XYZ file of C-alpha atoms in Angstrom:
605
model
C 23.469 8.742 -9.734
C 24.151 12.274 -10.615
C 21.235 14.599 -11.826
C 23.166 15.927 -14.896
C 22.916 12.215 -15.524
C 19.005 11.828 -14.768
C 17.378 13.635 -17.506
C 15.272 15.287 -14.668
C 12.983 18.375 -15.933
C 11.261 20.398 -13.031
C 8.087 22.192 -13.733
C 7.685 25.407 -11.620
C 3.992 25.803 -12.405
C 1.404 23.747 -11.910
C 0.237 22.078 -15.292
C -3.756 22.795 -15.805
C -5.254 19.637 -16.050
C -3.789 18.292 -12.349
C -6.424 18.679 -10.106
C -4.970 16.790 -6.690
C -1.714 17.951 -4.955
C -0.144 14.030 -5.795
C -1.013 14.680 -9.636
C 0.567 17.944 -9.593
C 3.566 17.306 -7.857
C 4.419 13.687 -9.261
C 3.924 15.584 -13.357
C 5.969 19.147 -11.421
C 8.675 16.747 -10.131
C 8.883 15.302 -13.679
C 8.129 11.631 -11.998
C 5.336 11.281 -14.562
C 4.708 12.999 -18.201
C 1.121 12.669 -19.795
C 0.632 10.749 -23.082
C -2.930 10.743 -23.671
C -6.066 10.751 -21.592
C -5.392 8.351 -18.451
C -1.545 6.871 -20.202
C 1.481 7.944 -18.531
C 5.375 7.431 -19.044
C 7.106 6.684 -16.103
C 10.238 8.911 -15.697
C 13.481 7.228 -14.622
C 12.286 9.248 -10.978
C 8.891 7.022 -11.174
C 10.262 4.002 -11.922
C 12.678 3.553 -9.280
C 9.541 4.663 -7.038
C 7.797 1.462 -8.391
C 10.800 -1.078 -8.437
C 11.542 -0.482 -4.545
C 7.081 -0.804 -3.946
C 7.328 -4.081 -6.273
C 10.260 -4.746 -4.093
C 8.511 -4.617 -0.964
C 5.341 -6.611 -2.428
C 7.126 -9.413 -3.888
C 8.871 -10.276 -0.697
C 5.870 -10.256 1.137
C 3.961 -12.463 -1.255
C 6.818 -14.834 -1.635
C 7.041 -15.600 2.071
C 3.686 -16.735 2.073
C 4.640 -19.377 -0.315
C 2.963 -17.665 -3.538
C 5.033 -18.268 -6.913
C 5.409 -15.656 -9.410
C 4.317 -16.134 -12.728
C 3.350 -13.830 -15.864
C 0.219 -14.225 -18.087
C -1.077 -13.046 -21.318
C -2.978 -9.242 -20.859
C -4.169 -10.216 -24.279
C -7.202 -12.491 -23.349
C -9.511 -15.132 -26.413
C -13.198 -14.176 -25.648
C -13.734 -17.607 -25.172
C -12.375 -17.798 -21.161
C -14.742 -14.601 -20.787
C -17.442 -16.329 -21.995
C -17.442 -19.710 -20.236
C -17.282 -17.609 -16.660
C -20.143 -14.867 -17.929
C -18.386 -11.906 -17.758
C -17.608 -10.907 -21.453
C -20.477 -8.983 -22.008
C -20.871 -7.320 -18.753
C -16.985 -6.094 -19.438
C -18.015 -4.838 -22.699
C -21.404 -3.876 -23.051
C -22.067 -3.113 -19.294
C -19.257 -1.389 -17.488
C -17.265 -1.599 -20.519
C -14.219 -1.424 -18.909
C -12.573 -3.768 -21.121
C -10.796 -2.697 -24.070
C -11.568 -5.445 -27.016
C -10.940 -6.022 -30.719
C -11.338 -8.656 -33.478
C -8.106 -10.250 -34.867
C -7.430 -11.038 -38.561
C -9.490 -13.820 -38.672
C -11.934 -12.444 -36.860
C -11.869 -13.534 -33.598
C -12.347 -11.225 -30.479
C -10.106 -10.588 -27.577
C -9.722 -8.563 -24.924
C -6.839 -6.720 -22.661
C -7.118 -7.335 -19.326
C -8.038 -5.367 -16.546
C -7.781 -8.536 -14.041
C -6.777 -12.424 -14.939
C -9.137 -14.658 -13.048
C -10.675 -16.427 -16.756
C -7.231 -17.229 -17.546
C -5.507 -17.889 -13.996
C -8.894 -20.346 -13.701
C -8.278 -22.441 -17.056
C -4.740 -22.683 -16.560
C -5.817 -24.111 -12.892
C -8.370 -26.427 -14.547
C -5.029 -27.879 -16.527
C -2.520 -28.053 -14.521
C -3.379 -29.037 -11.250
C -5.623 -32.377 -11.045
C -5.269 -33.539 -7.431
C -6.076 -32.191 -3.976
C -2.019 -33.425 -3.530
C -0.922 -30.473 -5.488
C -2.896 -27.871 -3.469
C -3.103 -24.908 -2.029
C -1.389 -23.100 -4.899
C -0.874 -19.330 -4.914
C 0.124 -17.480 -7.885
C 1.100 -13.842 -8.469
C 2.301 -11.735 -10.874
C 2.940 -7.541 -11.532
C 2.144 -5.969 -14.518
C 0.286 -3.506 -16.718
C -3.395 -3.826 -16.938
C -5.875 -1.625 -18.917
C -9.399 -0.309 -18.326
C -10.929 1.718 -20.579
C -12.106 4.262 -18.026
C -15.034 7.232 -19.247
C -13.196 9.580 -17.538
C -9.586 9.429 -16.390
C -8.525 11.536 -13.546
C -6.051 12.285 -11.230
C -3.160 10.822 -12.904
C -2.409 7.433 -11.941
C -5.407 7.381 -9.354
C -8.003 6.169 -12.715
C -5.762 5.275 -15.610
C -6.367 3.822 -18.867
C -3.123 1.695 -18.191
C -1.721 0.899 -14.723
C 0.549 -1.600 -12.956
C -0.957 -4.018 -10.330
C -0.181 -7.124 -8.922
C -2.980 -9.628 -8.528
C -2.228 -12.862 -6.704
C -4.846 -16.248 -7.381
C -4.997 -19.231 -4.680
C -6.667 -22.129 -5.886
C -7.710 -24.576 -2.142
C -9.271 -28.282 -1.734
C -11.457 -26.866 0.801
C -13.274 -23.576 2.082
C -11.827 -23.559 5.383
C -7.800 -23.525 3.659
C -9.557 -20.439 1.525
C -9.956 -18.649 4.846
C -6.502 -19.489 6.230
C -4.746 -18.418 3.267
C -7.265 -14.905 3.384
C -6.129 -14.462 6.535
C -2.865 -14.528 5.194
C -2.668 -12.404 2.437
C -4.538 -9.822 4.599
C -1.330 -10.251 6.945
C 0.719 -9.813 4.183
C -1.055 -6.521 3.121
C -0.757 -4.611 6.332
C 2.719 -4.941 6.213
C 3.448 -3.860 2.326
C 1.455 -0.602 3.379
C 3.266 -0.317 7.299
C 6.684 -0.608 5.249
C 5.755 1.479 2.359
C 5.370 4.378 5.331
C 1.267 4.424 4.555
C -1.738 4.565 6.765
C -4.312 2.413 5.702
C -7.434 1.202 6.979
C -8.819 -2.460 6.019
C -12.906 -1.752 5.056
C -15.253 -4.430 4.242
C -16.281 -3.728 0.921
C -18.564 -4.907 -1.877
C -17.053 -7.752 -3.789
C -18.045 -5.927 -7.114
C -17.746 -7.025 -11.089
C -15.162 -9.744 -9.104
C -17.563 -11.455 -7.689
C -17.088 -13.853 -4.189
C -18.338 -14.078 -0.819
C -16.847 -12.213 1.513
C -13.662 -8.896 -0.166
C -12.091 -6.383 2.055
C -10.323 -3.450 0.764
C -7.283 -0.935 1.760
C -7.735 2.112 2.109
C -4.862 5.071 2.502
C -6.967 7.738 3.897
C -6.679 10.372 2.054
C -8.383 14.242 1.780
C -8.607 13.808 -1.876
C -9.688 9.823 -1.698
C -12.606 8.682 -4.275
C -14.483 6.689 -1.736
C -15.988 7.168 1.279
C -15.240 5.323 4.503
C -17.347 5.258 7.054
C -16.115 3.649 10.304
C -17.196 3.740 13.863
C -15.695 5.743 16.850
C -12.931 3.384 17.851
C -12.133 2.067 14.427
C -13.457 -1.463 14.943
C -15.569 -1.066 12.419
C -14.937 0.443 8.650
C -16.900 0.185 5.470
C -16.981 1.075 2.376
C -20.072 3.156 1.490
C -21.173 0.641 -0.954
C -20.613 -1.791 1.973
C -21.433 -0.049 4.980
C -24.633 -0.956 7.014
C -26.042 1.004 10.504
C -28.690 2.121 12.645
C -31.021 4.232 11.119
C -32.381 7.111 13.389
C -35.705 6.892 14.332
C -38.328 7.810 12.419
C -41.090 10.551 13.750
C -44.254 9.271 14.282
C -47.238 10.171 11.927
C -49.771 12.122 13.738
C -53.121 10.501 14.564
C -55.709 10.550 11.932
C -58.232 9.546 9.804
C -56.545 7.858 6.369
C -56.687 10.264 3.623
C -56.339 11.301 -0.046
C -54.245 14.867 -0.237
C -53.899 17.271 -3.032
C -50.195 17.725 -3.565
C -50.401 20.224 -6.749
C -46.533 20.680 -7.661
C -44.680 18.503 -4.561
C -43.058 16.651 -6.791
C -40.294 16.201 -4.646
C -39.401 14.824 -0.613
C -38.675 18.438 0.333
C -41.782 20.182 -1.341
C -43.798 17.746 0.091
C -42.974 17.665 3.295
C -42.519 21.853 3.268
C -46.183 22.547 2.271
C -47.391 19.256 4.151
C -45.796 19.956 7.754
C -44.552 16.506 7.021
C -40.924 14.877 8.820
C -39.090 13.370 5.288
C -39.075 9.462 7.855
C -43.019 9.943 7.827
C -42.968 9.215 4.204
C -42.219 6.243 2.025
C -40.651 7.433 -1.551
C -41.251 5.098 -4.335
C -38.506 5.068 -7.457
C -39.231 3.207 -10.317
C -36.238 1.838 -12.138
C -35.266 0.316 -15.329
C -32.693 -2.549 -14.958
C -30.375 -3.896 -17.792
C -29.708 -7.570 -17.088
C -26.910 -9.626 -19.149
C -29.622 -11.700 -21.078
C -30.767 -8.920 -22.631
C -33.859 -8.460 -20.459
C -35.092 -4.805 -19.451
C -36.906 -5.421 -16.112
C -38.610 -2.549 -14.301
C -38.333 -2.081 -10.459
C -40.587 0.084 -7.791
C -38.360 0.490 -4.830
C -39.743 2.081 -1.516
C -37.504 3.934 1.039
C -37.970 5.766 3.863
C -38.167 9.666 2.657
C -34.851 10.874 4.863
C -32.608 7.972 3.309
C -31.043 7.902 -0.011
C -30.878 4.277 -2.474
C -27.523 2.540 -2.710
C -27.451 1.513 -6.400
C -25.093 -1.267 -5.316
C -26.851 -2.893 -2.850
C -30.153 -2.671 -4.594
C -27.963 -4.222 -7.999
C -26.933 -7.308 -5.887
C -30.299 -7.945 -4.485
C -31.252 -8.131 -7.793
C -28.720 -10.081 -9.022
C -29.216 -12.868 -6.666
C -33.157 -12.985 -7.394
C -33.064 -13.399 -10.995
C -29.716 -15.301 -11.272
C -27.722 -13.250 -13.756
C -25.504 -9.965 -13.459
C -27.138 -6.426 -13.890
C -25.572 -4.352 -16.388
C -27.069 -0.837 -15.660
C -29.736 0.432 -13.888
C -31.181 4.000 -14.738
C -34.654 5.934 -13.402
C -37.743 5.937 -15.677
C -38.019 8.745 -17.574
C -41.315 10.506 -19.331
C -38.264 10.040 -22.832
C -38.907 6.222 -21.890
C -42.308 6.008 -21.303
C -43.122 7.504 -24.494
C -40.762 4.938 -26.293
C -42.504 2.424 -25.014
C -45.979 3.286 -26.101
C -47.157 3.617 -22.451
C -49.611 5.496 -21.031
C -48.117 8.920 -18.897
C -46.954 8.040 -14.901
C -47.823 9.794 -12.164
C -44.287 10.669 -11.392
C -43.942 12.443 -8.150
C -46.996 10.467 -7.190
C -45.879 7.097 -7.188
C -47.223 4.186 -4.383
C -45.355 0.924 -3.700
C -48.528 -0.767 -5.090
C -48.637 0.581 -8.242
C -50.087 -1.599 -10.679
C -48.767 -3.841 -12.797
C -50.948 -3.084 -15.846
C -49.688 0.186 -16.549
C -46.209 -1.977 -17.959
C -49.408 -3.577 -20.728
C -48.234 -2.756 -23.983
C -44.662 -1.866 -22.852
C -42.214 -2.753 -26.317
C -38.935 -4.359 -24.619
C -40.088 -4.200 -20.867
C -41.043 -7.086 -18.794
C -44.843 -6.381 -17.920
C -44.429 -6.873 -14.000
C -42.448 -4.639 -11.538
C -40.097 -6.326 -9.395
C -40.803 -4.604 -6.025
C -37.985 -4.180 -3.595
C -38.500 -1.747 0.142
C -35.795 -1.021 2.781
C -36.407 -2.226 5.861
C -36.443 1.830 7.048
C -39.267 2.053 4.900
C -41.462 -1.653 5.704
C -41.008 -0.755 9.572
C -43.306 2.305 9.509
C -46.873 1.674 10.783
C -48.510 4.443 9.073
C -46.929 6.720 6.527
C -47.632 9.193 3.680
C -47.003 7.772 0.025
C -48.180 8.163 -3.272
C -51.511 7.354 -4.590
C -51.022 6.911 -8.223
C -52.144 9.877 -9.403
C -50.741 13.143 -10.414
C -50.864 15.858 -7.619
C -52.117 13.345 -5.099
C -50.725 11.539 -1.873
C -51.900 8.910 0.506
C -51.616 9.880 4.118
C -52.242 7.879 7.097
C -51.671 4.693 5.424
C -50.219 1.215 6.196
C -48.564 -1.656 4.149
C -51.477 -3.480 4.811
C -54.016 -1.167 3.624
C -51.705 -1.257 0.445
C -51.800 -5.143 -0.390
C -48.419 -5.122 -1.336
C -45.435 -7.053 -0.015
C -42.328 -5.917 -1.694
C -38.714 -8.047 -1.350
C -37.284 -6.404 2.174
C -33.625 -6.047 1.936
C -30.939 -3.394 3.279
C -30.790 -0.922 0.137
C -29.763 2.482 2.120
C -26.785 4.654 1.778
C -25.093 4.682 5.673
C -24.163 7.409 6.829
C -22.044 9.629 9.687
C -23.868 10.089 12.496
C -25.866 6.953 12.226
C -25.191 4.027 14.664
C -22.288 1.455 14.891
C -24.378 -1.929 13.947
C -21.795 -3.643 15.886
C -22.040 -1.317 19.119
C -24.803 1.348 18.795
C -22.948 3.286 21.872
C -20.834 4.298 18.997
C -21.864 6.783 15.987
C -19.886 6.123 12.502
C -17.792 8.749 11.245
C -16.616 9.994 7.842
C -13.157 9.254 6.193
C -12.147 9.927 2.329
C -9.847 7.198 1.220
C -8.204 5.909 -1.815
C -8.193 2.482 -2.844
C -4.916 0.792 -2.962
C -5.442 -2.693 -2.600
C -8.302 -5.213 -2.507
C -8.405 -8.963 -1.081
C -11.627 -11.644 -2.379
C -12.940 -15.114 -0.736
C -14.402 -16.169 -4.215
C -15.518 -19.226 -3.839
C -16.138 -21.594 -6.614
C -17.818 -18.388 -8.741
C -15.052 -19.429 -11.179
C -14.160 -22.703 -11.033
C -17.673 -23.791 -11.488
C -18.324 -21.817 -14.157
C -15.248 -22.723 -16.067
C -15.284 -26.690 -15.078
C -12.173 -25.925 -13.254
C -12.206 -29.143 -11.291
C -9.677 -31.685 -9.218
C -9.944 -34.809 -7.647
C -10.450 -34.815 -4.171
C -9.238 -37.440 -1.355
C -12.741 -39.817 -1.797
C -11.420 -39.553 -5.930
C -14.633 -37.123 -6.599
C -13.912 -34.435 -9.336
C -15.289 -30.977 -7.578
C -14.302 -27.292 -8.107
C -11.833 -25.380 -6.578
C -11.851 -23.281 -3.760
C -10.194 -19.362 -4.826
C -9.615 -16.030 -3.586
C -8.131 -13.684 -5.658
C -5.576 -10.615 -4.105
C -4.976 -7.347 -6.073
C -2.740 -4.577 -5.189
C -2.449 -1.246 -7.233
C 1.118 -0.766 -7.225
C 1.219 2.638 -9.258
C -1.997 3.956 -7.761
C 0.174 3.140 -4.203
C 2.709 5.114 -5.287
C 0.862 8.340 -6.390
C -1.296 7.923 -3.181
C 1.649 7.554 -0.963
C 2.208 11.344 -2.127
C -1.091 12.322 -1.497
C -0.379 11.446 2.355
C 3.072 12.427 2.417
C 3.715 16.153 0.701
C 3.812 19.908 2.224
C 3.966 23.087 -0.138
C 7.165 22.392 -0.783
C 6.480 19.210 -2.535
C 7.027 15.421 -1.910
C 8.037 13.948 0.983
C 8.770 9.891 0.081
C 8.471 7.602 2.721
C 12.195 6.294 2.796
C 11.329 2.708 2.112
C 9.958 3.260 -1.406
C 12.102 6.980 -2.261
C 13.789 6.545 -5.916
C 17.104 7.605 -3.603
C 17.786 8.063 0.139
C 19.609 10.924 0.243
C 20.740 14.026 -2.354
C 24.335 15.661 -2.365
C 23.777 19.100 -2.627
C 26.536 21.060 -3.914
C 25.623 24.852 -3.331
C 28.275 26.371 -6.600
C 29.753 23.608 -8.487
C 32.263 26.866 -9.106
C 33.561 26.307 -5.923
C 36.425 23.689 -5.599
C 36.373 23.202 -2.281
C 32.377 22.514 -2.133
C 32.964 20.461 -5.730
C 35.404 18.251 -3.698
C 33.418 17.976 -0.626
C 30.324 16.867 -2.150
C 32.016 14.403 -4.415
C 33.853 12.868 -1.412
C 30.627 12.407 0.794
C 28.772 11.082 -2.091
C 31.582 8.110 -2.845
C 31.368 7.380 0.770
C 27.929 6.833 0.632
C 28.083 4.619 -2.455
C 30.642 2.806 -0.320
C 28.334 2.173 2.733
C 25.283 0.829 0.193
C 23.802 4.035 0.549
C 21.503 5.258 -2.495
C 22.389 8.527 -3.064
C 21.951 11.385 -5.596
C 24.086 14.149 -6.147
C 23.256 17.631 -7.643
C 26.310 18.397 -9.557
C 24.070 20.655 -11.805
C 25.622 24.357 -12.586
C 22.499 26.074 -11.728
C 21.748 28.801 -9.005
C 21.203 27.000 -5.032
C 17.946 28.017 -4.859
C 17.314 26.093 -7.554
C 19.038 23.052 -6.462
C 17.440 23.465 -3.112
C 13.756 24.147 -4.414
C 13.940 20.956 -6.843
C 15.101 18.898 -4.129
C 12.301 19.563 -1.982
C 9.966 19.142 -5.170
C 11.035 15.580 -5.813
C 10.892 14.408 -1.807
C 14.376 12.465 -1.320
C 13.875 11.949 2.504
C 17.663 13.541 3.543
C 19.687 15.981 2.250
C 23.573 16.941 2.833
C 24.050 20.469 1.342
C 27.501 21.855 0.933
C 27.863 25.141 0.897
C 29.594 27.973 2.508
C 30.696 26.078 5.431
C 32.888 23.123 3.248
C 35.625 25.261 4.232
C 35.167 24.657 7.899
C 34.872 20.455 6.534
C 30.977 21.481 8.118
C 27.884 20.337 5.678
C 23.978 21.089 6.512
C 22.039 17.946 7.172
C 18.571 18.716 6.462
C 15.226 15.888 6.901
C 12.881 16.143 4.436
C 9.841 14.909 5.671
C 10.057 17.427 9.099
C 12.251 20.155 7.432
C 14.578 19.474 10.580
C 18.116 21.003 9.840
C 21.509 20.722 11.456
C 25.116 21.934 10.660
C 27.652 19.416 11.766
C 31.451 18.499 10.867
C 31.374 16.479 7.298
C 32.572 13.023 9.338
C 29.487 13.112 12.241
C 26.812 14.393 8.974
C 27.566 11.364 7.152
C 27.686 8.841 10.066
C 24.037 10.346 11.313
C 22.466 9.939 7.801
C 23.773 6.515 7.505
C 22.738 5.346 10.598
C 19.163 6.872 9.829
C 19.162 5.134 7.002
C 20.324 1.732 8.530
C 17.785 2.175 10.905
C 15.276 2.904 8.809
C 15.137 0.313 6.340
C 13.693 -2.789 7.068
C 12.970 -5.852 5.377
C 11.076 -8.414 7.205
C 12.464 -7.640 10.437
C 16.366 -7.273 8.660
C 18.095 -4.041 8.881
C 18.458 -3.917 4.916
C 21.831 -1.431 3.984
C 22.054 -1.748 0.403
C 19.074 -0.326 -1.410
């Protein structure tokens, strides 16, 4: 390929909306162009970068035995229905984009294919003879995002592969888990990532047991927290630990306190001489359940730990049976819609009452009442009593009367202790999501009546996991981990080409006829190459090609006189002038050597 050919367009500054080096160089190196909020075109640059990933990903899903396939991303309401996630896609996260047809009926584009995948299952395969069964496919997916960001990080429209395996029994589930988490470490070792395998919270997905894979990253979304030796990683929403220890409340009477104004952990504890573990926080929360149902919760923490909203939402999914929209604080805006008397807010005890919920107009009139375990530990603490400006100090959980729902409902956090090994503390990582693996059960199956026949001829549900990979978010986070100031530096297993011809003065016949030469020679040994055949200035030429990464770089120049060329490695700036013959032989062989594919030496890209 020849860049006059490649309708490539550089951008010099860097465009105002790109706020992570990956987004800025991938839109500078004209890889990417913006078409609305969170849509992107993929420039001819790009989509070689995504052929060679979906490359790499199809050959390691196909040698576990997975077929490809392609479904419909435009999904009948009806599949959504029968497994319960319609409205929590479109009222709750709303995530899915949805419309009505001509005759009225509603569909949906999907953001992930497990309703269909499921039916199709429920079909087509009627005996435990015809299992396992794995499929996969790659294409675009959609998500109607609130606010898109960082280019192809959170899109509107992406590309993805998801994979489905449909089992006879839980134990060939695991096997084939095992296996596709095999799989995934080496489509990230050969794509030239780092990334770290967290356990993570199965989400709107559902399932027993997910893991997900990180490429640790500066300007990663999520937070990893992992311990000392890496044995142990979490996601945050994931992540459990040792608390530290809380200080002891002094000893003393029990007592009412005026608290005029402490509204707030830190106030209190300021004009109290209090320790924030000495006191047990109450929120009160307003959950939105599918059915409809608004039910208020009082949750009690320790004062010096903060409420993870996804723990607490799947403790409360599995008491009351049905998925949790959204969950959001009570405010004095809600009280008053209500028609309930004023709260004490800032003053609130675990055992508040349940008759001040008497008269509520959509609320359930009982609180569901959930505590940390940080919190139900301490023997004597300082909480709320109930009533503006005042506090309870010196009391116990028995002097209360209450016994809240104990579950783990705490953000970890660095410096805490390793669960696993409390020699160890947990430390901090950023990290971006780029591919996540699920042991779902029968969430599906059941729900849908996917069913077979098993070997005692009894129809039961199928055992599924479900396998996603982000294959454009890989790509743009690849860059994130691999770049300098001068701009990309690909990884040479997924780099739209493997090395760039560049011709200092196309003016010049000898260096015209030079870099022509070595370029056919490399098209002869299978080697991708590009050549800059551009009339522009070098600087140029040489700027651009660090901008858009290509991992090597022959530049003739002066010394195509002398038959000498500059071989230059991108990724370490590492630069040597040699005779034209030895050049080309050292970048082939690099290349050669490079490349792998499944344990192949792979020459033709």
């Amino acid at each position: 390929m020849r860049v006059s050919c490649l309708m490539l367009v550089t951008l010099r500054d860097v465009p105002a909306d790109a706020e992570i080096a990956s987004h800025q160089l991938l839109l500078r190196g004209g890889y990417i162009r913006r078409v609305g909020s969170g849509i992107y075109a993929y420039m001819p640059l790009m989509w070689r970068v995504l052929r060679r990933i979906s490359s790499i990903v199809r050959e390691e899903m196909d040698a576990t035995g997975a077929l490809e396939t392609l479904l419909p991303q435009l999904q009948p309401s009806e599949l959504w229905e029968r497994s319960g996630r319609w409205q929590g896609y479109t009222a709750g996260e709303g995530i899915m984009f949805n419309l009505e047809d001509r005759q009225g009926r509603r569909l949906g584009l999907g953001p992930t294919h497990e309703e269909v995948v499921t039916a199709l299952a429920g079909d087509l395969l009627r005996s435990y003879r015809q299992l396992p069964v794995t499929l996969y496919q790659i294409q675009s997916k959609f998500r109607d995002e609130i606010r898109p960001r960082f280019g192809l990080m959170r899109g509107r429209e992406f590309i993805m592969k998801d994979a489905y395996s449909f089992h006879a029994d839980e134990a060939d589930l695991r096997s084939c888990y095992e296996a596709m988490d095999g799989a995934y470490r080496r489509i990230f070792e050969r794509c030239g990532l780092q990334a770290v395998a967290v356990d993570a919270d199965s989400g709107a997905i559902g399932g027993a047991a997910s893991q997900e894979f990180m490429v640790t990253a500066e300007a990663g979304e999520d937070l990893i927290l992992m311990s000392e030796s890496g044995d142990y990683a979490a996601n945050l929403e994931k992540a459990v630990s040792i608390p530290p220890d809380a200080v002891a409340l002094p000893a003393g009477e029990r007592r009412v306190i005026d608290t005029p104004g402490q509204h707030t952990i830190e106030a209190l504890c300021q004009n109290q001489a209090l320790e924030p573990s000495q006191v047990v926080k109450v929120l009160a929360l307003v959950a939105r359940m599918e059915s409809g149902a608004m039910r208020p919760l009082l949750v009690s923490l320790r004062g010096d730990q903060e409420l993870n909203e996804v723990k607490l939402t799947n403790a409360l999914a599995a008491h009351l049976g049905e998925g949790v929209l959204d969950l959001s604080p009570v405010s004095p805006e809600q009280i008053g819609s209500q028609g309930l008397q004023a709260w004490p807010f800032g003053a609130l005890g675990p055992d508040l009452e349940d008759g001040i919920l008497q008269g509520a107009k959509s609320w359930a009139h009982s609180f569901l009442r959930f505590a940390d375990p940080t919190a139900l530990e301490l023997d004597r603490f300082v909480c709320g009593a109930n009533e503006t400006d005042r506090h309870r100090w010196g009391w116990s959980w028995a002097d209360l009367g209450t016994a809240p729902i104990q579950v783990d409902l705490r953000n970890a956090r660095a410096g805490d202790r390793c669960f696993s090994d409390p020699s160890q503390q947990l430390i901090e990582r950023r990290g971006i999501e780029v591919g996540h693996i699920f042991q779902l059960g029968r969430k599906y199956s059941s729900a849908m009546e996917a069913t077979f026949t098993n070997a005692d001829g009894v129809q039961e549900p199928f055992w599924m996991g479900c396998y996603g990979i982000g294959v454009s978010r890989l790509a743009q986070a690849a860059v994130e981990q691999h770049h300098d100031e001068g701009g990309i530096c690909w990884p040479l297993a997924i780099a739209p080409f493997q090395v760039i011809v560049v011709v200092a003065s196309m003016q010049d016949d000898t260096q015209r006829q030079l870099g022509e030469q070595l370029y056919s020679q490399l098209l002869e040994a299978g080697i991708d190459a590009l050549l800059d055949d551009r009339n522009e200035r070098a600087g140029v030429k040489f700027k651009d090609a660090d901008l858009i990464g290509i991992p090597w770089r022959l530049v003739v120049g002066r010394d195509a006189a002398d038959g000498r060329v500059e071989l230059v490695e991108r990724q370490n700036r590492s630069t040597a002038v040699l005779p034209q013959g030895e050049a080309l032989e050292k970048v082939i062989s690099a290349i050669r050597s490079g490349l792998t594919v499944r344990g192949t030496t792979r020459t033709v890209a």
